Structures are given as structure tokens and as C-alpha cells.
PDB file of C-alpha atoms in Angstrom:
ATOM      1  CA  SER A  87     -59.654  65.661 304.389  1.00 45.00           C
ATOM      2  CA  GLN A  88     -58.601  67.194 300.639  1.00 49.00           C
ATOM      3  CA  GLN A  89     -60.461  70.050 299.388  1.00 62.00           C
ATOM      4  CA  GLY A  90     -60.743  69.430 295.488  1.00 67.00           C
ATOM      5  CA  GLU A  91     -61.350  66.696 293.400  1.00 82.00           C
ATOM      6  CA  GLU A  92     -62.790  66.446 289.919  1.00 85.00           C
ATOM      7  CA  ASP A  93     -64.323  65.373 287.281  1.00 88.00           C
ATOM      8  CA  PRO A  94     -64.292  63.082 285.655  1.00 93.00           C
ATOM      9  CA  GLN A  95     -61.076  60.581 286.228  1.00 92.00           C
ATOM     10  CA  ALA A  96     -60.286  60.071 283.297  1.00 95.00           C
ATOM     11  CA  LEU A  97     -61.145  62.054 279.852  1.00 96.00           C
ATOM     12  CA  SER A  98     -61.036  60.202 275.934  1.00 97.00           C
ATOM     13  CA  ILE A  99     -61.160  63.057 273.003  1.00 97.00           C
ATOM     14  CA  GLN A 100     -60.578  63.534 268.982  1.00 98.00           C
ATOM     15  CA  GLU A 101     -58.532  66.655 268.059  1.00 97.00           C
ATOM     16  CA  GLY A 102     -60.249  69.340 267.127  1.00 97.00           C
ATOM     17  CA  GLU A 103     -62.925  68.402 270.211  1.00 98.00           C
ATOM     18  CA  ASN A 104     -63.498  70.146 272.966  1.00 98.00           C
ATOM     19  CA  ALA A 105     -62.531  69.125 276.798  1.00 97.00           C
ATOM     20  CA  THR A 106     -64.051  69.904 279.941  1.00 97.00           C
ATOM     21  CA  MET A 107     -63.084  68.529 283.195  1.00 97.00           C
ATOM     22  CA  ASN A 108     -64.657  70.756 286.324  1.00 96.00           C
ATOM     23  CA  CYS A 109     -62.700  70.490 290.210  1.00 95.00           C
ATOM     24  CA  SER A 110     -65.248  70.437 293.689  1.00 94.00           C
ATOM     25  CA  TYR A 111     -63.306  72.103 296.631  1.00 91.00           C
ATOM     26  CA  LYS A 112     -64.999  72.288 300.381  1.00 88.00           C
ATOM     27  CA  THR A 113     -64.561  75.981 301.960  1.00 84.00           C
ATOM     28  CA  SER A 114     -64.285  78.859 300.325  1.00 84.00           C
ATOM     29  CA  ILE A 115     -61.455  79.792 298.655  1.00 85.00           C
ATOM     30  CA  ASN A 116     -60.141  83.456 297.082  1.00 86.00           C
ATOM     31  CA  ASN A 117     -59.192  81.712 293.937  1.00 89.00           C
ATOM     32  CA  LEU A 118     -57.816  77.917 292.369  1.00 92.00           C
ATOM     33  CA  GLN A 119     -55.536  77.158 290.295  1.00 93.00           C
ATOM     34  CA  TRP A 120     -55.036  75.271 287.588  1.00 96.00           C
ATOM     35  CA  TYR A 121     -52.305  72.774 286.102  1.00 96.00           C
ATOM     36  CA  ARG A 122     -51.117  70.197 284.330  1.00 97.00           C
ATOM     37  CA  GLN A 123     -48.219  67.376 283.963  1.00 97.00           C
ATOM     38  CA  ASN A 124     -47.788  65.010 281.406  1.00 96.00           C
ATOM     39  CA  SER A 125     -46.432  61.941 281.781  1.00 93.00           C
ATOM     40  CA  GLY A 126     -42.986  61.775 284.291  1.00 92.00           C
ATOM     41  CA  ARG A 127     -42.743  65.453 284.113  1.00 95.00           C
ATOM     42  CA  GLY A 128     -43.398  67.303 287.268  1.00 96.00           C
ATOM     43  CA  LEU A 129     -46.743  70.148 287.162  1.00 97.00           C
ATOM     44  CA  VAL A 130     -47.611  73.216 285.156  1.00 97.00           C
ATOM     45  CA  HIS A 131     -49.041  76.308 286.117  1.00 96.00           C
ATOM     46  CA  LEU A 132     -52.025  76.803 283.511  1.00 97.00           C
ATOM     47  CA  ILE A 133     -53.731  80.131 284.788  1.00 96.00           C
ATOM     48  CA  LEU A 134     -54.873  81.231 288.550  1.00 94.00           C
ATOM     49  CA  ILE A 135     -58.569  82.355 289.478  1.00 95.00           C
ATOM     50  CA  ARG A 136     -59.519  84.620 292.092  1.00 92.00           C
ATOM     51  CA  SER A 137     -63.140  84.238 293.981  1.00 90.00           C
ATOM     52  CA  ASN A 138     -65.024  87.522 292.719  1.00 92.00           C
ATOM     53  CA  GLU A 139     -63.785  86.999 288.974  1.00 95.00           C
ATOM     54  CA  ARG A 140     -65.962  84.360 287.108  1.00 95.00           C
ATOM     55  CA  GLU A 141     -65.291  83.185 284.085  1.00 97.00           C
ATOM     56  CA  LYS A 142     -61.352  83.638 282.372  1.00 97.00           C
ATOM     57  CA  HIS A 143     -59.262  82.819 279.251  1.00 97.00           C
ATOM     58  CA  SER A 144     -56.223  82.128 277.839  1.00 96.00           C
ATOM     59  CA  GLY A 145     -55.104  81.071 274.149  1.00 97.00           C
ATOM     60  CA  ARG A 146     -57.370  78.048 274.266  1.00 97.00           C
ATOM     61  CA  LEU A 147     -57.894  77.852 278.368  1.00 98.00           C
ATOM     62  CA  ARG A 148     -61.197  79.107 279.227  1.00 98.00           C
ATOM     63  CA  VAL A 149     -61.951  78.694 283.281  1.00 98.00           C
ATOM     64  CA  THR A 150     -65.071  79.037 285.000  1.00 98.00           C
ATOM     65  CA  LEU A 151     -65.363  79.454 288.321  1.00 97.00           C
ATOM     66  CA  ASP A 152     -69.027  79.448 290.894  1.00 96.00           C
ATOM     67  CA  THR A 153     -67.836  79.948 294.514  1.00 93.00           C
ATOM     68  CA  SER A 154     -71.898  79.525 295.121  1.00 94.00           C
ATOM     69  CA  LYS A 155     -71.690  76.249 294.482  1.00 94.00           C
ATOM     70  CA  LYS A 156     -68.370  75.472 294.869  1.00 93.00           C
ATOM     71  CA  SER A 157     -67.022  74.698 292.047  1.00 95.00           C
ATOM     72  CA  SER A 158     -64.741  75.238 288.720  1.00 96.00           C
ATOM     73  CA  SER A 159     -64.384  73.970 285.425  1.00 97.00           C
ATOM     74  CA  LEU A 160     -61.370  73.610 282.737  1.00 98.00           C
ATOM     75  CA  LEU A 161     -62.708  73.079 278.927  1.00 98.00           C
ATOM     76  CA  ILE A 162     -59.580  73.325 276.236  1.00 98.00           C
ATOM     77  CA  THR A 163     -61.317  73.911 273.007  1.00 98.00           C
ATOM     78  CA  ALA A 164     -60.828  72.458 270.076  1.00 98.00           C
ATOM     79  CA  SER A 165     -58.312  70.173 271.716  1.00 98.00           C
ATOM     80  CA  ARG A 166     -54.365  68.781 270.695  1.00 97.00           C
ATOM     81  CA  ALA A 167     -52.543  65.651 270.713  1.00 97.00           C
ATOM     82  CA  ALA A 168     -50.054  67.505 272.796  1.00 97.00           C
ATOM     83  CA  ASP A 169     -52.704  68.521 275.446  1.00 98.00           C
ATOM     84  CA  THR A 170     -52.722  65.481 276.223  1.00 98.00           C
ATOM     85  CA  ALA A 171     -52.396  64.814 280.114  1.00 97.00           C
ATOM     86  CA  SER A 172     -53.643  64.736 283.316  1.00 96.00           C
ATOM     87  CA  TYR A 173     -54.592  68.436 284.857  1.00 97.00           C
ATOM     88  CA  PHE A 174     -55.605  69.362 288.061  1.00 95.00           C
ATOM     89  CA  CYS A 175     -57.438  72.437 290.987  1.00 94.00           C
ATOM     90  CA  ALA A 176     -55.346  73.295 293.715  1.00 92.00           C
ATOM     91  CA  THR A 177     -56.832  74.834 296.154  1.00 89.00           C
ATOM     92  CA  PRO A 178     -55.420  76.828 299.151  1.00 83.00           C
ATOM     93  CA  VAL A 179     -54.964  76.272 302.940  1.00 77.00           C
ATOM     94  CA  TYR A 180     -55.163  79.508 304.190  1.00 67.00           C
ATOM     95  CA  ASN A 181     -53.930  79.097 307.518  1.00 65.00           C
ATOM     96  CA  PHE A 182     -51.609  77.320 306.549  1.00 63.00           C
ATOM     97  CA  ASN A 183     -49.866  78.675 303.409  1.00 69.00           C
ATOM     98  CA  LYS A 184     -50.330  75.968 301.094  1.00 80.00           C
ATOM     99  CA  PHE A 185     -52.594  74.006 298.463  1.00 84.00           C
ATOM    100  CA  TYR A 186     -54.055  70.934 297.869  1.00 87.00           C
ATOM    101  CA  PHE A 187     -53.988  70.188 294.698  1.00 90.00           C
ATOM    102  CA  GLY A 188     -56.700  67.254 293.512  1.00 87.00           C
ATOM    103  CA  SER A 189     -57.083  63.391 292.260  1.00 89.00           C
ATOM    104  CA  GLY A 190     -56.274  65.626 288.849  1.00 93.00           C
ATOM    105  CA  THR A 191     -58.220  64.217 285.631  1.00 95.00           C
ATOM    106  CA  LYS A 192     -56.447  61.683 282.739  1.00 96.00           C
ATOM    107  CA  LEU A 193     -57.070  63.284 279.549  1.00 97.00           C
ATOM    108  CA  ASN A 194     -56.864  61.245 276.298  1.00 98.00           C
ATOM    109  CA  VAL A 195     -56.617  63.555 272.918  1.00 97.00           C
ATOM    110  CA  LYS A 196     -56.493  61.058 269.515  1.00 97.00           C
ATOM    111  CA  PRO A 197     -54.648  62.697 266.265  1.00 93.00           C
TER     112      PRO A 197
ATOM    113  CA  ASP B 170     -33.834  80.137 283.012  1.00 65.00           C
ATOM    114  CA  GLY B 171     -34.949  80.381 285.686  1.00 75.00           C
ATOM    115  CA  GLY B 172     -36.439  76.907 287.759  1.00 94.00           C
ATOM    116  CA  ILE B 173     -36.270  73.854 289.887  1.00 97.00           C
ATOM    117  CA  THR B 174     -34.027  71.397 289.713  1.00 97.00           C
ATOM    118  CA  GLN B 175     -34.191  67.297 291.040  1.00 98.00           C
ATOM    119  CA  SER B 176     -31.459  65.077 292.099  1.00 97.00           C
ATOM    120  CA  PRO B 177     -31.426  62.071 291.797  1.00 97.00           C
ATOM    121  CA  LYS B 178     -33.887  60.717 288.442  1.00 96.00           C
ATOM    122  CA  TYR B 179     -34.414  57.610 289.347  1.00 96.00           C
ATOM    123  CA  LEU B 180     -32.890  56.250 292.586  1.00 95.00           C
ATOM    124  CA  PHE B 181     -32.955  53.056 294.707  1.00 92.00           C
ATOM    125  CA  ARG B 182     -33.648  51.558 298.305  1.00 88.00           C
ATOM    126  CA  LYS B 183     -32.386  48.980 300.015  1.00 89.00           C
ATOM    127  CA  GLU B 184     -34.113  47.925 303.350  1.00 84.00           C
ATOM    128  CA  GLY B 185     -33.237  49.821 305.975  1.00 86.00           C
ATOM    129  CA  GLN B 186     -31.236  52.450 304.129  1.00 91.00           C
ATOM    130  CA  ASN B 187     -31.705  56.369 304.409  1.00 94.00           C
ATOM    131  CA  VAL B 188     -31.588  58.227 301.029  1.00 95.00           C
ATOM    132  CA  THR B 189     -31.950  61.758 300.392  1.00 97.00           C
ATOM    133  CA  LEU B 190     -33.353  63.332 297.487  1.00 98.00           C
ATOM    134  CA  SER B 191     -31.989  66.933 296.364  1.00 98.00           C
ATOM    135  CA  CYS B 192     -34.031  69.589 294.742  1.00 98.00           C
ATOM    136  CA  GLU B 193     -31.894  73.331 293.842  1.00 98.00           C
ATOM    137  CA  GLN B 194     -33.783  76.203 292.594  1.00 97.00           C
ATOM    138  CA  ASN B 195     -33.065  79.534 291.704  1.00 97.00           C
ATOM    139  CA  LEU B 196     -35.931  80.892 291.441  1.00 95.00           C
ATOM    140  CA  ASN B 197     -35.012  83.153 294.574  1.00 94.00           C
ATOM    141  CA  HIS B 198     -38.111  82.103 296.459  1.00 93.00           C
ATOM    142  CA  ASP B 199     -39.131  82.021 299.844  1.00 91.00           C
ATOM    143  CA  ALA B 200     -41.310  79.172 300.081  1.00 92.00           C
ATOM    144  CA  MET B 201     -39.706  75.178 299.300  1.00 94.00           C
ATOM    145  CA  TYR B 202     -42.992  72.130 298.746  1.00 94.00           C
ATOM    146  CA  TRP B 203     -42.312  68.155 299.260  1.00 97.00           C
ATOM    147  CA  TYR B 204     -45.008  66.243 297.020  1.00 96.00           C
ATOM    148  CA  ARG B 205     -45.445  62.391 297.261  1.00 97.00           C
ATOM    149  CA  GLN B 206     -47.633  61.160 294.022  1.00 96.00           C
ATOM    150  CA  ASP B 207     -48.184  57.340 293.893  1.00 94.00           C
ATOM    151  CA  PRO B 208     -50.091  55.736 290.106  1.00 86.00           C
ATOM    152  CA  GLY B 209     -52.761  57.822 288.878  1.00 80.00           C
ATOM    153  CA  GLN B 210     -53.112  59.718 292.186  1.00 83.00           C
ATOM    154  CA  GLY B 211     -53.007  63.491 293.634  1.00 87.00           C
ATOM    155  CA  LEU B 212     -49.910  65.229 295.148  1.00 93.00           C
ATOM    156  CA  ARG B 213     -49.882  64.881 298.426  1.00 93.00           C
ATOM    157  CA  LEU B 214     -47.763  67.034 300.658  1.00 93.00           C
ATOM    158  CA  ILE B 215     -44.782  65.574 303.433  1.00 96.00           C
ATOM    159  CA  TYR B 216     -43.259  69.410 304.255  1.00 96.00           C
ATOM    160  CA  TYR B 217     -43.018  72.424 303.259  1.00 93.00           C
ATOM    161  CA  SER B 218     -40.654  75.412 304.572  1.00 93.00           C
ATOM    162  CA  GLN B 219     -41.975  79.630 304.732  1.00 90.00           C
ATOM    163  CA  ILE B 220     -38.040  80.926 305.062  1.00 91.00           C
ATOM    164  CA  VAL B 221     -35.220  79.629 305.669  1.00 94.00           C
ATOM    165  CA  ASN B 222     -34.556  77.247 309.153  1.00 95.00           C
ATOM    166  CA  ASP B 223     -37.658  77.103 309.460  1.00 94.00           C
ATOM    167  CA  PHE B 224     -40.351  74.080 307.885  1.00 94.00           C
ATOM    168  CA  GLN B 225     -43.791  72.203 308.852  1.00 92.00           C
ATOM    169  CA  LYS B 226     -44.746  68.779 308.568  1.00 94.00           C
ATOM    170  CA  GLY B 227     -47.584  68.265 305.616  1.00 92.00           C
ATOM    171  CA  ASP B 228     -49.913  65.862 305.535  1.00 90.00           C
ATOM    172  CA  ILE B 229     -47.636  62.690 304.973  1.00 95.00           C
ATOM    173  CA  ALA B 230     -44.508  63.858 307.411  1.00 96.00           C
ATOM    174  CA  GLU B 231     -44.255  59.989 308.771  1.00 96.00           C
ATOM    175  CA  GLY B 232     -40.890  58.444 307.240  1.00 96.00           C
ATOM    176  CA  TYR B 233     -39.431  61.408 305.771  1.00 97.00           C
ATOM    177  CA  SER B 234     -37.037  64.838 307.718  1.00 98.00           C
ATOM    178  CA  VAL B 235     -36.229  67.227 305.041  1.00 98.00           C
ATOM    179  CA  SER B 236     -33.495  70.583 306.043  1.00 98.00           C
ATOM    180  CA  ARG B 237     -33.742  74.473 304.543  1.00 97.00           C
ATOM    181  CA  GLU B 238     -30.745  75.380 305.773  1.00 97.00           C
ATOM    182  CA  LYS B 239     -29.871  77.584 302.284  1.00 97.00           C
ATOM    183  CA  LYS B 240     -33.172  80.096 300.763  1.00 97.00           C
ATOM    184  CA  GLU B 241     -32.199  78.102 297.151  1.00 97.00           C
ATOM    185  CA  SER B 242     -32.091  74.314 299.159  1.00 98.00           C
ATOM    186  CA  PHE B 243     -34.559  71.781 300.156  1.00 98.00           C
ATOM    187  CA  PRO B 244     -33.480  68.229 300.839  1.00 98.00           C
ATOM    188  CA  LEU B 245     -35.557  64.994 301.359  1.00 98.00           C
ATOM    189  CA  THR B 246     -34.583  62.485 303.081  1.00 97.00           C
ATOM    190  CA  VAL B 247     -37.125  59.550 303.060  1.00 96.00           C
ATOM    191  CA  THR B 248     -36.011  57.746 306.245  1.00 94.00           C
ATOM    192  CA  SER B 249     -35.859  53.396 306.992  1.00 90.00           C
ATOM    193  CA  ALA B 250     -38.729  55.020 308.813  1.00 89.00           C
ATOM    194  CA  GLN B 251     -40.664  54.744 306.136  1.00 89.00           C
ATOM    195  CA  LYS B 252     -42.655  51.560 304.677  1.00 87.00           C
ATOM    196  CA  ASN B 253     -43.641  52.094 300.931  1.00 91.00           C
ATOM    197  CA  PRO B 254     -41.804  54.871 300.013  1.00 93.00           C
ATOM    198  CA  THR B 255     -42.023  53.811 296.549  1.00 94.00           C
ATOM    199  CA  ALA B 256     -43.621  56.804 295.134  1.00 96.00           C
ATOM    200  CA  PHE B 257     -43.076  60.119 292.614  1.00 97.00           C
ATOM    201  CA  TYR B 258     -41.420  62.914 294.569  1.00 98.00           C
ATOM    202  CA  LEU B 259     -42.389  66.170 293.681  1.00 98.00           C
ATOM    203  CA  CYS B 260     -41.042  69.268 294.095  1.00 98.00           C
ATOM    204  CA  ALA B 261     -42.342  72.821 293.977  1.00 95.00           C
ATOM    205  CA  SER B 262     -41.222  76.678 295.041  1.00 94.00           C
ATOM    206  CA  ASP B 263     -43.340  79.941 295.256  1.00 91.00           C
ATOM    207  CA  LYS B 264     -42.835  83.588 296.362  1.00 87.00           C
ATOM    208  CA  THR B 265     -45.596  83.625 299.213  1.00 74.00           C
ATOM    209  CA  GLY B 266     -45.464  86.309 301.547  1.00 49.00           C
ATOM    210  CA  GLY B 267     -48.271  85.301 303.154  1.00 50.00           C
ATOM    211  CA  SER B 268     -51.767  83.284 302.861  1.00 59.00           C
ATOM    212  CA  SER B 269     -52.772  84.135 299.875  1.00 65.00           C
ATOM    213  CA  GLY B 270     -52.510  81.277 297.766  1.00 71.00           C
ATOM    214  CA  ASP B 271     -52.882  83.404 295.080  1.00 79.00           C
ATOM    215  CA  GLN B 272     -48.585  83.345 293.494  1.00 84.00           C
ATOM    216  CA  PRO B 273     -47.998  79.518 291.026  1.00 89.00           C
ATOM    217  CA  GLN B 274     -46.131  76.863 292.343  1.00 91.00           C
ATOM    218  CA  HIS B 275     -43.369  75.817 290.501  1.00 94.00           C
ATOM    219  CA  PHE B 276     -42.016  72.332 290.266  1.00 97.00           C
ATOM    220  CA  GLY B 277     -38.960  69.815 289.289  1.00 97.00           C
ATOM    221  CA  ASP B 278     -39.723  67.550 287.253  1.00 97.00           C
ATOM    222  CA  GLY B 279     -39.478  64.621 290.085  1.00 97.00           C
ATOM    223  CA  THR B 280     -37.596  62.126 291.376  1.00 98.00           C
ATOM    224  CA  ARG B 281     -38.729  58.634 291.166  1.00 97.00           C
ATOM    225  CA  LEU B 282     -37.549  56.375 294.567  1.00 96.00           C
ATOM    226  CA  SER B 283     -38.731  52.545 294.406  1.00 93.00           C
ATOM    227  CA  ILE B 284     -37.402  49.436 296.581  1.00 87.00           C
ATOM    228  CA  LEU B 285     -34.817  47.431 295.834  1.00 82.00           C
TER     229      LEU B 285
END
């Protein structure tokens, strides 16, 4: 079964607002990754957070990880229209050296 | 610049036809992956390969086949046995070297396959 599942499925905000999306997973992990996908394009890696980290920042991105709740969140601050995309979390499946991707959160930032 | 190139961008398949999607990378990555993405959905793993001449089935391998004769190339064939092939296909690669899952995946820009 799938590991990571994002919530909400869709999010619409005004430019300048913050956007928060969540990811829940089922089994223990050593790290979790977030990706972004513009419409009709491939995924682009945004950030990786390890299990011994609770929070990580990269520019306007802030990722948190709560291993006790098996959840992660991605916060985009001061959103821009160019942030409009789908965002996915990915969790590793260690025995098979592969990843599970969730179904994604579709973010629409209105100018 | 290094990256992953998928071709063609759009592909149409007739009934009973096999079609092959190309994926080439110049990142010197050992591992390569094929994913299928249906509208509004996440990615589902079709096949993956950690080394030349070796590959493993993913979650939805039925109706698909792959080869890995060169490190740079991982073509995917959608066979006539795949009854619902209409989807967006994404190829990815990473350095791998173990099962830590701490290597970011690099993706191509996809091939959109439709049925004629």
C-alpha cells in the first residue's frame, strides 16, 4: 500500500499568503523528501529531511517532520503565482531501494 | 548541463501495437526508474533498475517491459497487453548506492501516451 499521502488534495490561496500541506506515512523512515511538479512537467526535488531533524528551511520553504505521528508538513511562505504546482512527498522503501510518492497537493496561487 | 531526456513528448498507440518510450541520462547515475501518472494522481512505479543488465518489477509492471543494456539508457516498452496505457510516463534516476533513500531523484519531462 502507499506510504505517503498528502493533505489537502487541493489548496487555493492569494499571492502573499502562506501555504501549508501535510504528508502522512505508515512505516518507519530515515528520511522524507518533498517534490514539486509544474503542470505537464517532471518532478523537481525540493528538500530532504532526515528522521533526526524536526525542522528544515530552504529559502521560503519550511519542512517539519514528526516521526511519532508519522507526518510531515511543507510550508511555503509569502507565496507567489509561480508557486502554482503540485507538491508530493516521497518516502523510501528500504528493502527494495525505491520510493513511494503520495497523490500530491495541488496548489493554486492567485495573483 | 546534466539531466534526463525523455522522448517523444507525445505518443499515440494503435490497438495491438507495442510502443517504446526512450529515457536517457547523462548524470552518471546507477539507478533508473519508470513511473506512471494518471490525471490528478500520484506516481506509481512500473520498473526500476539499480545496475546495468538488472531490473526489478515495480507495483504495476504488467503489460510493460524494460531493458538496461547501458548505464545511460532505460527504455520502456508498453505492450499490447497493457489495456489501459493512456497516462503520463515519467523516467527518473538517482545515484543510489544503497537503500538509504537519501538520494534525490532527478526526473525527465515525461511522455504523454494516448490511444488512437
